[in-house]
Tab-separated table of C-alpha atoms in Angstrom:
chain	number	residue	atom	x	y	z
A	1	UNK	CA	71.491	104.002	86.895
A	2	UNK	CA	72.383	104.673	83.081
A	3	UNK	CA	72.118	107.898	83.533
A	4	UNK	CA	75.309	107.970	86.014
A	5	UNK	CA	77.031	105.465	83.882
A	6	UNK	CA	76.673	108.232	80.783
A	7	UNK	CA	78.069	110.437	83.260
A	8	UNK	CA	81.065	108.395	84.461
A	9	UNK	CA	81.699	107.180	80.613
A	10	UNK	CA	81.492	111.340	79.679
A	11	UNK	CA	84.217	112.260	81.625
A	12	UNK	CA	86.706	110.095	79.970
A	13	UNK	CA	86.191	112.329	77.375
A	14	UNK	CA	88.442	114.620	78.046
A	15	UNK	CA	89.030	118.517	76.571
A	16	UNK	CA	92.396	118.900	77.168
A	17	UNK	CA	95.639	116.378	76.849
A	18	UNK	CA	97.091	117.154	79.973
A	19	UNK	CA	93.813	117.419	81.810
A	20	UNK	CA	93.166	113.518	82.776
A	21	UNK	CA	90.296	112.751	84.992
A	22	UNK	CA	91.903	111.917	88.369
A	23	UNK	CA	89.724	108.977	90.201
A	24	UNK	CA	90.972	108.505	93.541
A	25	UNK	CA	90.629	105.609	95.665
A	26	UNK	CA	87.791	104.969	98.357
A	27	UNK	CA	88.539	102.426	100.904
A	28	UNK	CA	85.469	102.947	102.898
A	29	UNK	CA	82.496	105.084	102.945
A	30	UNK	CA	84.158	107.245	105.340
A	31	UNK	CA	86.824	108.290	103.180
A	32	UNK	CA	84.467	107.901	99.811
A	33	UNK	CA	82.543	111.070	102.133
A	34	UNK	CA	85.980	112.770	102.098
A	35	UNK	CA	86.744	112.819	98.741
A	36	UNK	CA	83.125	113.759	97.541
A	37	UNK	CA	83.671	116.986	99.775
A	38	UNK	CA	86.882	117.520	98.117
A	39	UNK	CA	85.362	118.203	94.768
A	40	UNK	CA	85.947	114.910	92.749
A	41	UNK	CA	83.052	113.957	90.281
A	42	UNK	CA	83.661	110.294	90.405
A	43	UNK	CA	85.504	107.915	92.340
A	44	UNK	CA	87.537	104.387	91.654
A	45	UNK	CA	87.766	101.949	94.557
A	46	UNK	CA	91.381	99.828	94.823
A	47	UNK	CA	90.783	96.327	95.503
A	48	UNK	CA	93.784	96.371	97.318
A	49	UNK	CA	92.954	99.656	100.190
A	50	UNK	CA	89.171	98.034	100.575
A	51	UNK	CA	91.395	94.401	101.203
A	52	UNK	CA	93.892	96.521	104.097
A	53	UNK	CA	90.226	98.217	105.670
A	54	UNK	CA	88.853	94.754	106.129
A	55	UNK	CA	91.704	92.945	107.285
A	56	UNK	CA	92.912	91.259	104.680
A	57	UNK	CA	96.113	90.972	102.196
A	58	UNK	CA	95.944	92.247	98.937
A	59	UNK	CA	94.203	89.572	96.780
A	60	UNK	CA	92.334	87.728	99.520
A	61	UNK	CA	89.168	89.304	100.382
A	62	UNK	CA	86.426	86.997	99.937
A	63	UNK	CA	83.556	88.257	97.463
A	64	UNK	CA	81.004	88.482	99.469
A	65	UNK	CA	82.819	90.905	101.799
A	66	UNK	CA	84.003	92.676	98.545
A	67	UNK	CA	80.603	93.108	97.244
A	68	UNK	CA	79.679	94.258	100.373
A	69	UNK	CA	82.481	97.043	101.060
A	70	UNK	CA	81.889	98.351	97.133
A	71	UNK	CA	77.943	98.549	97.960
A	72	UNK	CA	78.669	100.810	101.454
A	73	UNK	CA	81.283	102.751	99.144
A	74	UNK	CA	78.813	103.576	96.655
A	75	UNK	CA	75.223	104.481	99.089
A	76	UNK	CA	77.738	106.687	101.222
A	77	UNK	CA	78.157	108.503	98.106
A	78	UNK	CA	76.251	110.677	95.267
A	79	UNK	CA	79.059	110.349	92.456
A	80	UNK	CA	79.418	107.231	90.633
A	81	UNK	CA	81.726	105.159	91.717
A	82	UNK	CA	83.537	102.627	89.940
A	83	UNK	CA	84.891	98.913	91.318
A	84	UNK	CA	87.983	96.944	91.322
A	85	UNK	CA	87.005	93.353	91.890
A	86	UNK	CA	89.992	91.786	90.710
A	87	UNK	CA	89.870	88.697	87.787
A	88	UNK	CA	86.075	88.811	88.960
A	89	UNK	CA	86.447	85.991	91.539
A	90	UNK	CA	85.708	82.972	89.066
A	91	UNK	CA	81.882	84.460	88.603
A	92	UNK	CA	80.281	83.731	84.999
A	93	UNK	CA	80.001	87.073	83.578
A	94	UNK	CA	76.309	87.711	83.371
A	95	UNK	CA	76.849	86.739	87.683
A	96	UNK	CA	79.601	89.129	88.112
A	97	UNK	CA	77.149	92.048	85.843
A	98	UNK	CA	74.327	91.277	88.649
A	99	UNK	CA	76.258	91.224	91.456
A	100	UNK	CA	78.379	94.949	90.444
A	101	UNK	CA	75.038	96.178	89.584
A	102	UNK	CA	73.406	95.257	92.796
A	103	UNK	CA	76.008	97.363	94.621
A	104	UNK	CA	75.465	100.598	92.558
A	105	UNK	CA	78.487	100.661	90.772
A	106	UNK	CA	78.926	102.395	87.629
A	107	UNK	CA	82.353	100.630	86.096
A	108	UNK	CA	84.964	97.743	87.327
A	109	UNK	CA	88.484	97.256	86.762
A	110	UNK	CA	88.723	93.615	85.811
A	111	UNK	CA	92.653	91.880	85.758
A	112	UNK	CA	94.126	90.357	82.730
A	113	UNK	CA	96.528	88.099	85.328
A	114	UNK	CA	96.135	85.706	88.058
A	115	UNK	CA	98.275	84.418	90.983
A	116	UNK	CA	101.233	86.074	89.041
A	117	UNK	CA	100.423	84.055	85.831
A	118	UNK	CA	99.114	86.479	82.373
A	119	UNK	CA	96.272	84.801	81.107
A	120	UNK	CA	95.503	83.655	77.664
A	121	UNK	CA	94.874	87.256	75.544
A	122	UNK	CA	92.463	85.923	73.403
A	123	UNK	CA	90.643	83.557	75.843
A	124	UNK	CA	90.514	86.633	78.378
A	125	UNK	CA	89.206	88.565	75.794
A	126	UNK	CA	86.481	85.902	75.230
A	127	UNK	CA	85.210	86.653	78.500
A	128	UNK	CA	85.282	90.200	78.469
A	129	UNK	CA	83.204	89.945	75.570
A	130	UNK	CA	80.802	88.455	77.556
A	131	UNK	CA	80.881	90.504	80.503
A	132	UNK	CA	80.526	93.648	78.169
A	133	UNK	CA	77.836	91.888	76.147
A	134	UNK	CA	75.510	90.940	79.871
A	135	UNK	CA	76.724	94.566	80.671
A	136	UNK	CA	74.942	95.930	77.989
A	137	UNK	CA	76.373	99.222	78.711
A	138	UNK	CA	75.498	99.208	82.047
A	139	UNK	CA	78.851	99.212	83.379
A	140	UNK	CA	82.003	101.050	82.238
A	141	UNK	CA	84.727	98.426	82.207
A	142	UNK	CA	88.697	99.063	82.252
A	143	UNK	CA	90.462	96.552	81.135
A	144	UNK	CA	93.995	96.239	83.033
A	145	UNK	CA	96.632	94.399	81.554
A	146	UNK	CA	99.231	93.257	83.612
A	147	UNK	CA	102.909	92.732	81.317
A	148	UNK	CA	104.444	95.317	82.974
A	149	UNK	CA	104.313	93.965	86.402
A	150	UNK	CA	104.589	90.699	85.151
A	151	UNK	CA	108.223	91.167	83.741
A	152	UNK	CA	106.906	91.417	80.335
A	153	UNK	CA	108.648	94.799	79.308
A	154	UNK	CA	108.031	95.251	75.640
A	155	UNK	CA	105.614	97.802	75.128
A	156	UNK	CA	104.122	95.976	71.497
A	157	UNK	CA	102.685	92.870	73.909
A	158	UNK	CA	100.704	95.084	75.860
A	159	UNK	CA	99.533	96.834	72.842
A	160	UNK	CA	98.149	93.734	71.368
A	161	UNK	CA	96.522	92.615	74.569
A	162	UNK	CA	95.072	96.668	74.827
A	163	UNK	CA	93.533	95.903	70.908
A	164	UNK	CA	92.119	92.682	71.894
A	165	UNK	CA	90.702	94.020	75.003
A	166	UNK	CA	89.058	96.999	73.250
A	167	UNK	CA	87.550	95.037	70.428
A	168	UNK	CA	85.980	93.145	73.365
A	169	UNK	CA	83.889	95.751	74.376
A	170	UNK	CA	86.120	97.532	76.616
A	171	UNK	CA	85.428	101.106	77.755
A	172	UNK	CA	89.034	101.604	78.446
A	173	UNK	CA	92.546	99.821	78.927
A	174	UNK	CA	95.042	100.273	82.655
A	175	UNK	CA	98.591	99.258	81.420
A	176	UNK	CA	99.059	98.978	85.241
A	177	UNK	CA	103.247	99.779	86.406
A	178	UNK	CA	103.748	100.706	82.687
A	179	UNK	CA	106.849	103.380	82.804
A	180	UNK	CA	106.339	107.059	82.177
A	181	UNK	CA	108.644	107.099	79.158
A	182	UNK	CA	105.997	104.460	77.806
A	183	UNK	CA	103.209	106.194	77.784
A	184	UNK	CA	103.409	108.523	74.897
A	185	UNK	CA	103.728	104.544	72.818
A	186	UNK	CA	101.049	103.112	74.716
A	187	UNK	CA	98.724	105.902	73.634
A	188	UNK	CA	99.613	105.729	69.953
A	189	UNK	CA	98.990	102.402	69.700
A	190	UNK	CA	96.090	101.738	72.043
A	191	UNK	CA	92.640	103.235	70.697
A	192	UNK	CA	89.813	104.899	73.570
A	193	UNK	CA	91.099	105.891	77.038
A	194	UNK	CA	94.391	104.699	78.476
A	195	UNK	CA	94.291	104.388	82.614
A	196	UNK	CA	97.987	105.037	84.421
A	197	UNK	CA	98.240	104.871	88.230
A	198	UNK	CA	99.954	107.711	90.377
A	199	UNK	CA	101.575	107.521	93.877
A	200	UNK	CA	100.679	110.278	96.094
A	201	UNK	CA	103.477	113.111	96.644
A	202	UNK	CA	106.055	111.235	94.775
A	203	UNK	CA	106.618	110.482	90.695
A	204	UNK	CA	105.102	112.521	87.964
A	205	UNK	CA	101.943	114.593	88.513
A	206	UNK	CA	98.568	113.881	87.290
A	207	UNK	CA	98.817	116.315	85.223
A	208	UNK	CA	102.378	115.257	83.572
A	209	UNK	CA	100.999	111.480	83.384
A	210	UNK	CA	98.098	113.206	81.113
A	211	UNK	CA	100.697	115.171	79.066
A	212	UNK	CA	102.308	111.264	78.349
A	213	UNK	CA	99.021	109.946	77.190
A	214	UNK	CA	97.315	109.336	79.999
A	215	UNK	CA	93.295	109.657	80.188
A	216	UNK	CA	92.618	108.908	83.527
A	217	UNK	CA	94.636	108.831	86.848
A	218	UNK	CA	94.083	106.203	89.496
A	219	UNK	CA	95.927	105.849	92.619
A	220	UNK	CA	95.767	101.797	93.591
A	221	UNK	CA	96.371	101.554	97.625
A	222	UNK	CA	98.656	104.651	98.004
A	223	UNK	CA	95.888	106.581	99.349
A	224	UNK	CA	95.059	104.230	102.161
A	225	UNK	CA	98.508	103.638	102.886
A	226	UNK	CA	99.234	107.393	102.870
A	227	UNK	CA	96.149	108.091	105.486
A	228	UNK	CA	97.488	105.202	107.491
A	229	UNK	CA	101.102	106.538	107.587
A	230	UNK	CA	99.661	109.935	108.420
A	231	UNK	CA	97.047	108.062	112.069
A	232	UNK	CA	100.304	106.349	112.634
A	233	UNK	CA	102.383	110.029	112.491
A	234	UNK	CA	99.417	111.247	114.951
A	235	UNK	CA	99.610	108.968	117.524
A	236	UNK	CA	103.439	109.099	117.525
């Protein structure tokens, strides 16, 4: 298990500026299948796609079933595979350590808001502490912060929740919605990898996101919606 972890946590080191590493977005282990055929060397599941494959809106999948689609993701699978599981569903970190490591997973993406509401910085950062220090290195963790799509626009107050986050213990910050012409700011002032999400077809490339700053490239729901769009276009 530490061995994939070193792998996962090697390829955020990336040779090149504009060459991010793109982690898309398994909803199932069907499509995790898919895009381990397709070449990619690790994966990042979206909270939000595994939440429209069970049934659920974004936000309100019960843990257990979260858990349980992240574990499925992840034996379907030899890559590692990394895990959104939200604020980390009220579980005391060295719980929510146990329970990601029981599934297989290599990282998480863990949410710096909830219900709409930013958090305390510093008390958040209390508790990634914790979750880094049960971790133990075990898991790579990517710390989102949420200003941008909580209507906090300036760029400096996302900075100092990034340098809280990373003095935590995080592996590496997700300014998630943060706006292209940001980027190039948010990666001055924000030390180890910076995460920015794509859409699929439309907005900047991958590859122009990297140019900005960006280390690595996730994708959120867009590819589940996009495969969705495309059964619905079939059985039109």
């Amino acid at each position: 298990m530490t061995d994939r972890v070193e792998v996962f946590r090697a390829l955020h080191r990336r040779p090149a500026q504009n060459d991010p590493l793109i982690l898309p977005g398994p909803w199932d282990a069907a499509s995790a299948r898919a895009l381990e055929a397709a070449g990619y060397p690790a994966l990042a599941t979206p909270s939000a796609g595994v939440a429209a494959s069970l049934g659920y809106e974004d936000g309100r999948t019960p843990t257990e079933e979260m858990f349980a689609a992240v574990a499925r993701i992840v034996r379907a699978v030899d890559v590692p595979v990394s895990a959104d599981v939200e604020g980390g569903y009220g579980l005391a970190p060295k719980e929510l350590v146990e329970r990601l490591l029981e599934t297989g997973a290599v990282g998480c993406n863990l949410e710096d808001s909830e219900a709409g509401v930013l958090k305390d910085p510093r008390r958040h950062a209390d508790w990634l502490a914790e979750v880094c220090a049960a971790a133990g290195g075990r898991l790579f963790v990517n710390a989102r912060v949420d200003t941008f799509i909580q209507s906090v626009a300036e760029p400096e107050r996302a900075i100092e929740r990034a340098a809280l986050y990373v003095a935590a213990g995080a592996d590496c910050v997700y300014p998630i919605g943060a706006p292209v012409d940001v980027l190039p700011l948010l990666r001055a002032g924000i030390q180890g990898p910076v995460n920015a999400i794509a859409k699929v077809g439309e907005g900047p490339s991958p590859m122009e996101l990297g140019e900005r700053g960006a280390t690595r490239i996730t994708f959120g729901p867009y590819l589940q919606r996009r495969a969705a769009e495309g059964i619905a276009g079939l059985l039109r």
